[in-house]
Amino acid sequence: MSPKTKSESKSKKARTSTLTSETRSFQAEVKQLLNLMIHSLYSNKEIFLRELISNASDACDKLRFASLTDKTLLEDEEDLGIWISADQEKKTIIIRDNGIGMDYDEVVEDIGTIARSGTRAFIEKMESEKSSGNADFIGQFGVGFYSCFLVGKQVTLITRKAGTESKTGVMWSSDGTGEYTISSIDRPNRGTEIIIHLKDDDDQYVKDYRIRSIIEKYSDHISIPILMPKEPEPVTEESEGDEKPESKPEEGEQWEVVNRGSALWARPKKEISEEEYTTFYSSLSYDSTAPVLTIHNRVEGKLDYISLFFVPATAPFDLWDREQRQGIKLYVRRIFISDDAKTLMPNYLRFVRGLVDCADLPLNVSREFLQQNRDIDKIRQASVKRVLGELKKLSESDNETYNKIWKEFGKVLKEGVVEDHENRKSIAELARFSTTKGDGESQTVSLNQYVDRMPMSQKHIYYLTAESHMAASSSPHLEIFKKKDIEVLLLSDPVDEWFVSHFTEFRDKALKSIARGDLELDDIKEEETEKKTEEEQAAQNTLIQKIKEVLDETVKDVRFTNRLVDSPSCLIADEMDMGGNMERILKAIGQEAPTAKPILEINPDHTLIKRMDPEGEELEDWAKLLFDQALLAEGATLNNPGEFVKRVNRLLIL
Ligand code: ADP
């Protein structure tokens, strides 16, 4: 099943009904993709069959679902199936289904011209994987159909949409090099048939046993029956191998079901091997790497259902496409109903793959029904708790693996603190951060760890948000904390700003930005500073006053600080203001952001400040320089960099 939403990609153009045959060009990106397929040297080209069977099975699922509300779509042919046959002499393999089929426009859009969102990503991945020889990832990108060109030199697709007249059949044909022909034909059978003329090097795929073994490997669990012509002779040890006689499908020939079609999830947990889980996971996700977590549960009681969830080892290419992920399938008593993931998993768990099979729902459920159904809500709530619980267990038992998961999906999981009020605390416990006492940029420190190692006197959990880890870790705001050996969380993912604005307390300790408001002096006991004489005090007050006058328009206030050690100045947000980092993030994503003026704090003990003459001519240059420096240290850009350079040069030659 594709990760994209089909209806979104469709521009409904009316086709001229008089049109019967035409030749069209593939779109440039599709051409490039096909070129890669045709010339690929991948060893596991066999996956083309998995892709086509998966499409055929989706087409049957779609028809079964649509027929729940419109019985006529079944056209007196209720049994759904996928038929596969091969012709030794012609070197063809045929995959046929009696599913939903496609009309002319759908063939043009789905098979022909339009590059899908995954096309570019797929091309890049395919080029980068050239050396590893692995093409297993094709299905992830929603371009599975084209995999028939891995083995085919000519591909013909014949189809008719369920519930339409036989004259609305469509034939599509291409050698994959740049153009395809498409024509209207008469086709009594509904559904789709794909005829692949195999390349000379790939004619192994006409062999009956080869096809059967591929089906067993990848498609055994497909619930729609997959049929092949009945084997002509029983398999004996002598007849195995290349010498095995091949069957050719003939009129009236007997077909037999070759897949077990057993729903793996319905079997008892202890009877399922790790390998079976992994194979099943990869058939769901097209990810050949084993998942890091498998969570399989049967729930019995008021509501009977089975859930099987997987946490992948690596993030899929479209993890950030919040609208398009389809991760969790819904079945009702083994029958596929929907893959509208949002009804079963919240957005922040969109990386979880798997399914829920519920015994207590009606089969003919609509999208609206799913969105408002209380049982679905209950399943969803319990599923979220289960996934979070398993992640927690893993974080306690295998830190190394957990940290890998966090690295892949942490940014997404953190969204949960904003989205899911009920589970906010569990999500925060799962979060890992980079800190001034952690392992560089890696996010490995939990809030529990942070609080456990806080000195008794420390009242807050300190954090600093910045545009990058580099900007955070070299920020002047950290100086006093480093000097006092107080740990600070360094937050540089954009989502962190939302995290800290929604999650303000952990184990009775408030989270506090070190770049906002006043510093609690209880925490940071200053050594007794030398008492200043009245004269010195007065001079400093004048200095502050003068700087304020110069920066009048740009700052809210100017004041001395106790948070700096080596730097002369830094910027602070007022307690209730948004802060520069959040402001920049909002602007970058095109949102309105109120511009709050920052507070400039200056370090009275810094030589540069000590040398500043409040009455001197250069005071304006110095004041502006202090401000710009502080801005740069935050990772911000200057409004007028040219002016800044001139100012620095003027001061350098003094
Ligand atoms: P995906 O299946 O991931 O969307 P594909 O390239 O395999 O990507 O297929 C593109 C689209 O073509 C499918 O989404 C589906 O709409 C249509 N399609 C492919 N095969 C069939 C089929 N056997 N029956 C009906 N529609 C099909």
XYZ file of C-alpha atoms and ligand atoms in Angstrom:
681
model
C 0.000 0.000 0.000
C 1.353 3.376 -0.846
C 2.242 6.002 1.733
C 0.601 8.759 -0.221
C -3.034 9.739 -0.327
C -4.363 8.864 -3.698
C -7.122 11.389 -4.008
C -4.707 14.237 -3.383
C -2.610 13.484 -6.391
C -5.518 13.444 -8.752
C -6.418 16.290 -10.982
C -9.689 15.230 -12.466
C -9.495 16.077 -16.127
C -12.335 14.870 -18.280
C -11.112 12.568 -21.007
C -12.386 12.952 -24.521
C -14.676 10.011 -24.975
C -13.829 9.671 -28.672
C -10.214 8.934 -27.901
C -9.294 5.315 -28.534
C -5.547 5.102 -28.757
C -2.678 7.441 -28.112
C 1.023 7.487 -27.383
C 2.227 9.538 -24.494
C 5.562 10.341 -22.882
C 6.451 9.545 -19.325
C 7.186 12.556 -17.191
C 10.913 13.343 -16.929
C 11.302 11.969 -13.402
C 9.409 8.796 -14.234
C 11.668 8.340 -17.274
C 14.704 8.641 -15.066
C 13.249 6.154 -12.627
C 12.424 3.665 -15.372
C 15.869 4.048 -16.817
C 17.332 3.067 -13.460
C 14.982 0.088 -13.219
C 15.713 -1.171 -16.713
C 19.466 -0.952 -16.333
C 19.667 -2.074 -12.755
C 21.926 -4.900 -11.754
C 20.128 -5.745 -8.557
C 20.274 -9.279 -7.418
C 16.849 -9.392 -5.822
C 14.779 -8.377 -8.816
C 12.270 -10.991 -7.682
C 10.597 -8.370 -5.515
C 8.715 -7.179 -8.632
C 6.313 -10.040 -7.987
C 5.779 -9.035 -4.382
C 4.966 -5.482 -5.539
C 2.481 -6.565 -8.189
C 0.804 -9.039 -5.839
C 0.590 -6.350 -3.213
C -1.073 -3.974 -5.710
C -3.465 -6.723 -6.779
C -4.312 -7.502 -3.181
C -4.891 -3.787 -2.451
C -7.181 -3.628 -5.479
C -9.196 -6.582 -4.126
C -9.347 -5.034 -0.647
C -10.587 -1.784 -2.148
C -13.295 -3.567 -4.096
C -14.394 -5.596 -1.105
C -14.674 -2.441 0.950
C -16.506 -0.490 -1.764
C -18.898 -3.390 -2.349
C -20.074 -3.247 1.254
C -22.075 -0.193 0.292
C -22.586 -0.992 -3.401
C -23.118 -4.683 -4.083
C -23.413 -4.160 -7.853
C -19.672 -3.560 -8.068
C -19.113 -7.282 -7.644
C -20.864 -7.959 -10.979
C -21.861 -11.530 -9.990
C -18.256 -12.457 -9.369
C -17.972 -12.366 -5.625
C -14.855 -14.415 -5.056
C -11.818 -12.252 -5.193
C -8.461 -13.589 -6.235
C -5.071 -13.097 -7.822
C -4.088 -15.434 -10.661
C -0.492 -15.895 -11.704
C 0.658 -17.857 -14.700
C 3.666 -18.006 -16.970
C 4.334 -19.051 -20.538
C 7.676 -20.777 -21.061
C 7.787 -20.239 -24.792
C 6.619 -16.679 -24.974
C 8.647 -15.861 -21.830
C 5.782 -14.039 -20.228
C 4.407 -13.902 -16.749
C 0.858 -12.750 -16.170
C -0.545 -11.383 -12.928
C -4.305 -10.915 -12.914
C -6.722 -9.789 -10.258
C -10.457 -9.213 -10.166
C -10.213 -6.236 -7.856
C -11.337 -2.664 -8.277
C -9.532 -2.051 -11.610
C -8.805 1.363 -13.101
C -10.490 3.668 -15.549
C -8.664 5.501 -18.326
C -7.789 8.569 -16.286
C -6.573 6.484 -13.396
C -4.245 4.519 -15.637
C -2.836 7.742 -17.032
C -2.334 9.227 -13.600
C -1.329 6.207 -11.560
C 0.660 4.224 -14.040
C 1.646 6.646 -16.728
C 2.569 10.191 -16.410
C 2.501 11.662 -13.008
C 5.542 11.428 -10.779
C 4.487 10.763 -7.231
C 5.915 12.382 -4.106
C 8.183 9.402 -3.596
C 9.667 9.376 -7.096
C 12.530 11.774 -6.506
C 13.340 10.278 -3.104
C 13.335 6.855 -4.709
C 15.717 7.882 -7.498
C 18.157 9.291 -4.971
C 17.984 6.193 -2.827
C 18.364 3.900 -5.837
C 21.426 5.766 -7.043
C 23.006 5.682 -3.610
C 22.286 1.964 -3.205
C 23.773 1.039 -6.574
C 26.808 -0.565 -5.041
C 24.942 -2.510 -2.381
C 22.739 -4.139 -5.009
C 19.601 -3.960 -2.923
C 16.333 -2.892 -4.483
C 14.171 -4.083 -1.648
C 13.059 -0.616 -0.686
C 11.005 0.042 -3.830
C 7.580 -0.292 -2.252
C 8.332 2.313 0.414
C 8.193 5.031 -2.182
C 4.860 4.287 -3.785
C 6.438 3.378 -7.126
C 6.000 -0.399 -6.866
C 4.328 -0.895 -10.230
C 7.425 0.220 -12.097
C 9.413 -2.621 -10.568
C 8.028 -4.804 -13.385
C 10.670 -3.120 -15.547
C 13.366 -4.708 -13.384
C 12.660 -7.923 -15.283
C 10.410 -6.954 -18.202
C 11.346 -5.638 -21.617
C 7.730 -4.996 -22.523
C 4.848 -4.599 -20.104
C 1.162 -4.571 -20.978
C -1.555 -3.714 -18.511
C -5.195 -4.402 -19.249
C -7.829 -3.243 -16.840
C -11.440 -2.337 -16.303
C -12.924 -0.563 -13.364
C -15.458 -2.510 -11.324
C -19.065 -1.561 -12.014
C -18.432 -0.015 -15.434
C -19.371 -1.228 -18.907
C -17.084 -3.633 -20.723
C -16.289 -1.033 -23.386
C -14.530 1.123 -20.779
C -11.588 -1.267 -20.629
C -8.111 0.186 -20.988
C -4.914 -1.223 -22.422
C -1.563 0.313 -21.515
C 1.716 -0.839 -22.932
C 5.330 0.254 -22.733
C 8.907 -0.892 -23.017
C 9.723 1.605 -20.288
C 12.072 3.709 -22.364
C 10.167 6.945 -22.637
C 6.709 6.460 -24.040
C 3.675 4.325 -23.519
C 0.596 3.684 -25.566
C -2.840 3.665 -24.076
C -6.115 2.738 -25.698
C -9.729 2.056 -24.876
C -10.671 -1.574 -25.351
C -13.544 -3.873 -24.731
C -12.954 -5.991 -21.654
C -15.598 -8.202 -20.128
C -13.621 -9.031 -16.952
C -13.274 -6.435 -14.278
C -9.914 -5.946 -12.609
C -6.366 -5.741 -13.822
C -4.066 -8.013 -15.754
C -0.368 -7.331 -16.156
C 1.580 -9.176 -18.827
C 5.339 -8.958 -18.555
C 7.575 -10.022 -21.432
C 10.698 -10.987 -19.605
C 14.176 -9.830 -20.555
C 16.326 -12.686 -21.847
C 18.460 -12.650 -18.695
C 15.435 -12.825 -16.456
C 13.526 -15.719 -17.944
C 13.943 -17.727 -14.732
C 10.727 -16.057 -13.620
C 8.647 -18.224 -15.945
C 9.533 -21.256 -13.899
C 6.657 -22.454 -11.816
C 8.700 -23.410 -8.741
C 10.538 -20.089 -8.842
C 7.273 -18.153 -8.806
C 5.924 -20.325 -6.004
C 8.999 -19.793 -3.888
C 8.822 -16.022 -4.321
C 5.173 -16.057 -3.306
C 5.954 -18.167 -0.281
C 8.757 -15.842 0.696
C 6.959 -12.519 0.389
C 3.253 -12.950 -0.070
C 2.238 -16.000 1.903
C 0.234 -13.980 4.416
C -1.806 -12.076 1.801
C -5.384 -12.826 2.717
C -6.702 -12.828 -0.868
C -6.128 -16.249 -2.488
C -3.203 -16.309 -4.901
C -3.785 -18.974 -7.540
C -1.496 -20.748 -9.949
C -2.123 -23.488 -12.477
C -2.209 -26.825 -10.683
C 1.170 -28.496 -10.581
C 1.251 -31.184 -13.279
C 3.289 -33.638 -11.208
C 3.902 -34.065 -7.534
C 7.266 -32.748 -6.403
C 9.788 -35.510 -5.963
C 13.423 -35.121 -5.004
C 14.542 -36.178 -8.487
C 12.337 -33.721 -10.266
C 13.426 -30.729 -8.225
C 15.747 -28.110 -9.695
C 16.038 -26.803 -13.218
C 14.827 -29.994 -14.765
C 11.427 -29.698 -13.182
C 8.644 -29.731 -15.769
C 6.801 -26.455 -16.168
C 3.128 -25.968 -16.581
C 1.509 -23.747 -19.105
C -1.906 -22.349 -18.280
C -4.472 -23.543 -20.728
C -8.168 -23.018 -21.261
C -10.144 -24.670 -18.533
C -7.048 -25.477 -16.562
C -7.307 -26.161 -12.868
C -5.977 -23.546 -10.516
C -4.784 -24.016 -6.971
C -4.272 -21.633 -4.115
C -0.585 -21.257 -3.356
C -0.550 -18.902 -0.354
C -1.518 -19.850 3.152
C -3.180 -16.501 3.646
C -3.165 -16.993 7.349
C -3.259 -13.797 9.311
C -0.028 -14.014 11.260
C -1.358 -11.727 13.951
C -4.183 -14.126 14.749
C -1.778 -16.885 15.717
C -0.589 -17.256 19.321
C 2.501 -15.195 20.053
C 4.624 -18.091 21.181
C 4.111 -19.906 17.907
C 5.503 -17.072 15.825
C 9.238 -16.950 15.232
C 11.224 -13.744 15.141
C 11.907 -14.378 11.488
C 8.208 -14.647 10.728
C 7.558 -11.371 12.494
C 10.348 -9.715 10.520
C 9.109 -11.063 7.202
C 5.628 -9.895 8.018
C 6.915 -6.494 9.075
C 8.795 -6.066 5.828
C 5.735 -7.019 3.817
C 3.847 -4.266 5.638
C 6.518 -1.628 5.496
C 8.787 -2.667 2.622
C 11.628 -2.196 5.049
C 14.021 -5.114 4.945
C 15.722 -4.206 8.229
C 14.280 -6.025 11.229
C 12.164 -3.836 13.511
C 13.620 -2.913 16.902
C 10.418 -3.548 18.781
C 7.568 -5.940 18.105
C 4.485 -5.449 20.253
C 1.850 -8.119 19.805
C -1.222 -8.281 22.022
C -4.577 -9.945 22.149
C -7.111 -8.042 24.212
C -10.203 -9.798 25.414
C -13.019 -8.378 27.451
C -15.643 -5.817 26.592
C -13.795 -5.210 23.374
C -11.980 -8.001 21.574
C -9.095 -7.071 19.388
C -5.565 -7.953 18.405
C -2.876 -5.393 17.890
C 0.506 -5.924 16.310
C 2.860 -2.965 16.235
C 6.431 -2.570 15.066
C 8.930 0.169 15.769
C 11.272 0.325 12.764
C 15.026 0.580 13.114
C 15.298 3.557 10.808
C 13.086 6.442 9.849
C 11.205 6.215 6.526
C 11.940 8.884 3.936
C 8.655 10.669 4.455
C 8.630 10.764 8.234
C 8.156 14.506 8.122
C 5.249 14.390 5.782
C 2.739 14.552 8.596
C -0.261 14.269 6.314
C 0.803 11.284 4.269
C 1.956 8.557 6.605
C -0.208 5.504 6.695
C 1.168 3.291 9.388
C -1.556 1.262 11.048
C -4.042 -0.845 9.181
C -7.425 -1.654 10.575
C -8.945 -5.073 10.034
C -12.289 -6.343 11.175
C -12.208 -10.103 11.678
C -9.214 -10.451 9.285
C -10.799 -8.276 6.615
C -8.896 -5.168 5.689
C -10.916 -2.017 6.337
C -8.698 1.042 6.315
C -5.197 2.331 6.624
C -6.166 5.733 7.849
C -3.493 5.684 10.508
C -4.714 8.744 12.316
C -7.687 6.947 13.757
C -5.441 4.401 15.450
C -2.191 6.187 16.219
C -1.604 9.834 16.957
C 0.644 11.868 14.743
C 3.592 11.761 17.079
C 3.673 7.954 16.824
C 3.449 7.996 13.030
C 6.633 5.950 12.722
C 4.929 2.909 14.285
C 3.839 0.282 11.735
C 1.345 -2.483 12.203
C -2.310 -3.283 12.483
C -5.321 -3.656 14.682
C -7.824 -6.423 14.048
C -11.046 -5.859 15.911
C -13.754 -8.461 16.294
C -16.451 -6.072 17.492
C -16.817 -3.554 14.695
C -19.233 -3.782 11.783
C -17.620 -4.486 8.422
C -19.161 -1.593 6.578
C -17.606 1.192 8.582
C -17.150 4.590 7.007
C -14.313 7.013 7.601
C -16.634 9.230 9.663
C -17.699 6.268 11.741
C -14.071 5.471 12.511
C -13.348 9.011 13.532
C -16.208 9.152 15.992
C -16.353 5.622 17.269
C -15.802 5.134 20.990
C -14.413 1.635 20.608
C -11.832 2.916 18.152
C -10.962 5.648 20.656
C -10.465 3.056 23.343
C -8.283 0.920 21.108
C -6.266 3.963 20.195
C -5.758 5.024 23.801
C -4.718 1.555 24.859
C -2.421 1.201 21.836
C -0.651 4.464 22.618
C -0.136 3.419 26.222
C 1.165 0.062 25.094
C 3.678 1.529 22.659
C 4.876 4.129 25.175
C 5.095 1.442 27.855
C 7.186 -0.835 25.661
C 9.482 2.027 24.737
C 9.932 2.730 28.436
C 10.757 -0.900 29.168
C 13.295 -0.895 26.376
C 14.848 2.330 27.655
C 15.365 0.626 31.004
C 16.632 -2.687 29.712
C 18.683 -1.758 26.661
C 19.857 1.793 26.709
C 21.957 1.464 23.575
C 19.075 0.300 21.378
C 16.770 2.829 22.951
C 19.175 5.647 22.159
C 19.158 4.541 18.531
C 15.364 4.732 18.472
C 15.524 8.138 20.057
C 17.998 9.310 17.447
C 15.663 8.235 14.641
C 12.323 9.251 16.095
C 12.989 11.503 19.092
C 12.051 14.685 17.284
C 8.699 13.170 16.343
C 8.046 11.683 19.777
C 8.656 15.045 21.410
C 5.658 16.399 19.494
C 3.614 14.186 21.814
C 4.234 16.470 24.752
C 2.274 19.112 22.869
C -0.309 16.815 21.271
C -1.090 14.330 23.972
C -1.876 15.926 27.273
C -2.769 12.662 28.935
C 0.545 10.971 28.227
C 2.704 14.069 28.509
C 4.618 12.818 31.514
C 5.407 9.400 30.040
C 6.610 11.031 26.850
C 8.796 13.465 28.776
C 10.302 10.516 30.629
C 11.138 8.923 27.313
C 12.817 12.080 26.038
C 16.588 12.275 25.849
C 18.580 15.472 25.719
C 21.990 16.734 25.007
C 23.363 18.587 28.031
C 26.461 20.414 29.162
C 27.474 17.212 30.955
C 26.356 14.797 28.254
C 27.965 13.226 25.245
C 28.402 16.189 22.877
C 25.582 16.588 20.422
C 24.062 13.143 21.145
C 20.769 13.261 22.980
C 21.278 10.695 25.714
C 20.385 12.290 29.063
C 16.889 11.756 30.488
C 15.106 14.198 32.761
C 15.250 11.589 35.507
C 19.002 11.389 35.172
C 19.261 15.148 35.216
C 17.193 15.495 38.369
C 18.964 12.587 40.086
C 22.299 14.304 39.741
C 21.168 17.830 40.625
C 22.802 19.245 43.752
C 20.359 19.587 46.660
C 20.441 23.365 46.469
C 19.380 23.476 42.804
C 15.717 24.236 42.402
C 15.249 24.288 38.668
C 15.900 22.214 35.604
C 17.861 24.603 33.432
C 17.716 24.625 29.678
C 18.823 26.714 26.772
C 17.165 26.684 23.361
C 19.134 27.647 20.275
C 19.157 27.215 16.535
C 21.884 24.595 16.546
C 23.794 22.510 19.034
C 26.868 24.566 18.247
C 25.064 27.827 19.041
C 23.708 26.348 22.281
C 26.935 24.826 23.506
C 28.989 27.948 22.876
C 26.415 30.391 24.176
C 27.600 33.029 26.652
C 24.553 32.254 28.770
C 26.234 29.048 29.880
C 29.277 30.728 31.374
C 28.155 31.026 34.971
C 26.615 27.540 34.843
C 29.879 26.067 33.670
C 31.740 27.925 36.348
C 29.345 26.648 39.016
C 29.255 23.172 37.507
C 25.486 23.213 36.986
C 24.119 21.036 34.205
C 22.044 22.690 31.473
C 19.905 20.978 28.840
C 20.946 22.112 25.369
C 17.880 22.142 23.147
C 18.355 22.722 19.453
C 15.509 20.852 17.714
C 12.792 23.272 16.598
C 10.186 21.165 18.422
C 12.011 21.823 21.712
C 10.559 25.316 21.906
C 7.088 23.759 21.943
C 8.233 21.045 24.307
C 9.353 23.496 26.977
C 6.359 25.725 26.551
C 4.003 22.793 27.205
C 6.051 20.891 29.707
C 7.016 23.175 32.525
C 7.638 20.918 35.506
C 9.188 17.544 36.158
C 9.411 15.854 39.582
C 8.425 19.135 41.206
C 11.244 21.026 39.543
C 10.291 23.806 37.180
C 12.007 23.927 33.819
C 13.701 27.264 33.457
C 15.319 28.913 30.482
C 18.728 30.352 31.266
C 18.152 32.990 28.605
C 14.986 34.377 30.078
C 14.109 36.571 33.033
C 16.184 36.829 36.184
C 18.528 34.169 37.435
C 17.567 32.649 40.768
C 20.394 33.596 43.008
C 19.451 30.811 45.402
C 20.743 28.389 42.880
C 23.767 30.274 41.884
C 25.330 31.548 45.009
C 27.687 34.278 43.982
C 30.940 34.688 45.763
C 30.984 37.937 47.597
C 31.852 40.463 44.960
C 34.108 43.332 45.849
C 32.145 46.193 47.205
C 32.056 49.027 44.747
C 32.690 52.560 45.879
C 29.871 55.009 45.493
C 31.753 56.682 42.690
C 32.226 53.437 40.804
C 28.575 52.612 41.286
C 27.523 55.987 39.950
C 29.806 55.642 36.907
C 28.322 52.245 36.119
C 24.798 53.535 36.415
C 25.630 56.320 33.997
C 27.100 53.765 31.594
C 23.902 51.710 31.674
C 21.854 54.822 31.151
C 23.935 55.914 28.157
C 23.809 52.488 26.501
C 20.038 52.474 26.975
C 19.809 55.811 25.209
C 21.812 54.520 22.231
C 19.840 51.273 21.937
C 16.557 52.874 22.814
C 14.614 51.423 19.859
C 16.085 47.939 19.940
C 16.023 46.800 23.565
C 13.532 46.608 26.368
C 16.150 47.226 29.004
C 19.879 47.255 29.663
C 21.187 45.869 32.938
C 24.171 44.322 34.632
C 24.269 40.582 34.904
C 25.678 37.845 37.068
C 25.423 35.165 34.395
C 28.463 36.068 32.333
C 32.072 35.186 33.065
C 34.079 35.585 29.856
C 31.726 37.467 27.580
C 30.895 41.137 27.826
C 27.205 40.877 26.894
C 24.262 38.638 26.148
C 20.580 38.930 25.274
C 17.774 37.797 27.523
C 14.076 37.443 26.870
C 11.756 38.957 29.407
C 10.013 36.358 31.565
C 6.793 36.396 29.547
C 8.264 37.064 26.084
C 8.698 34.505 23.354
C 12.465 34.574 22.938
C 14.584 35.065 19.841
C 14.927 31.392 18.875
C 11.165 30.750 18.851
C 10.626 33.967 16.936
C 13.097 32.888 14.262
C 11.574 29.391 13.995
C 8.078 30.794 13.544
C 9.258 33.213 10.884
C 11.130 30.433 9.081
C 7.910 28.396 8.813
C 6.058 31.429 7.567
C 4.075 32.201 10.714
C 3.435 35.558 12.287
C 5.608 36.086 15.322
C 5.255 38.992 17.716
C 8.582 40.790 17.893
C 9.468 41.284 21.531
C 12.454 43.432 22.309
C 15.226 41.613 24.178
C 17.016 42.747 27.302
C 20.727 43.430 26.929
C 22.722 42.211 29.881
C 26.299 43.307 30.342
C 29.077 41.888 32.425
C 30.387 44.559 34.815
C 33.584 42.629 35.441
C 34.610 42.380 31.816
C 37.625 44.505 30.863
C 35.840 45.840 27.831
C 32.956 47.134 29.928
C 35.306 48.483 32.560
C 37.130 50.472 29.910
C 34.017 51.958 28.348
C 33.771 55.682 28.869
C 30.143 56.762 29.274
C 31.036 60.198 28.032
C 33.376 59.056 25.229
C 32.724 59.646 21.513
C 32.864 55.944 20.741
C 30.139 54.992 23.207
C 27.558 54.608 20.453
C 29.818 52.236 18.496
C 30.601 50.216 21.632
C 26.970 49.952 22.694
C 25.861 48.769 19.267
C 28.754 46.343 19.083
C 27.794 44.794 22.430
C 24.283 44.291 21.140
C 25.298 42.844 17.769
C 27.825 40.499 19.351
C 25.177 39.146 21.675
C 22.838 38.676 18.742
C 25.467 36.785 16.755
C 26.220 34.524 19.709
C 22.550 33.496 19.711
C 22.920 32.290 16.138
C 20.869 35.174 14.768
C 21.737 37.148 11.654
C 22.354 40.878 11.739
C 20.020 43.274 9.996
C 22.933 45.330 8.728
C 26.141 43.281 8.634
C 27.979 45.940 6.599
C 27.458 48.508 9.317
C 28.673 45.991 11.905
C 31.927 45.420 10.013
C 32.559 49.152 9.664
C 31.932 49.623 13.364
C 34.339 46.860 14.340
C 37.002 48.369 12.082
C 36.526 51.830 13.535
C 37.005 50.445 17.035
C 39.987 48.298 16.054
C 42.044 51.229 14.831
C 41.407 53.359 17.877
P 1.445 2.135 -4.794
O 0.775 0.820 -4.939
O 2.464 2.149 -3.735
O 0.489 3.296 -4.762
P 2.311 1.598 -7.436
O 3.272 2.252 -8.378
O 2.574 0.180 -7.170
O 2.297 2.424 -6.123
O 0.862 1.747 -8.017
C 0.333 3.007 -8.335
C -1.154 3.013 -8.309
O -1.665 2.318 -9.423
C -1.782 2.319 -7.125
O -1.856 3.181 -6.000
C -3.164 1.973 -7.663
O -4.043 3.080 -7.601
C -2.884 1.687 -9.108
N -2.730 0.249 -9.304
C -1.591 -0.457 -9.425
N -1.834 -1.761 -9.597
C -3.177 -1.894 -9.584
C -4.093 -2.996 -9.710
N -3.661 -4.254 -9.868
N -5.420 -2.728 -9.663
C -5.884 -1.476 -9.501
N -5.098 -0.409 -9.368
C -3.755 -0.605 -9.410
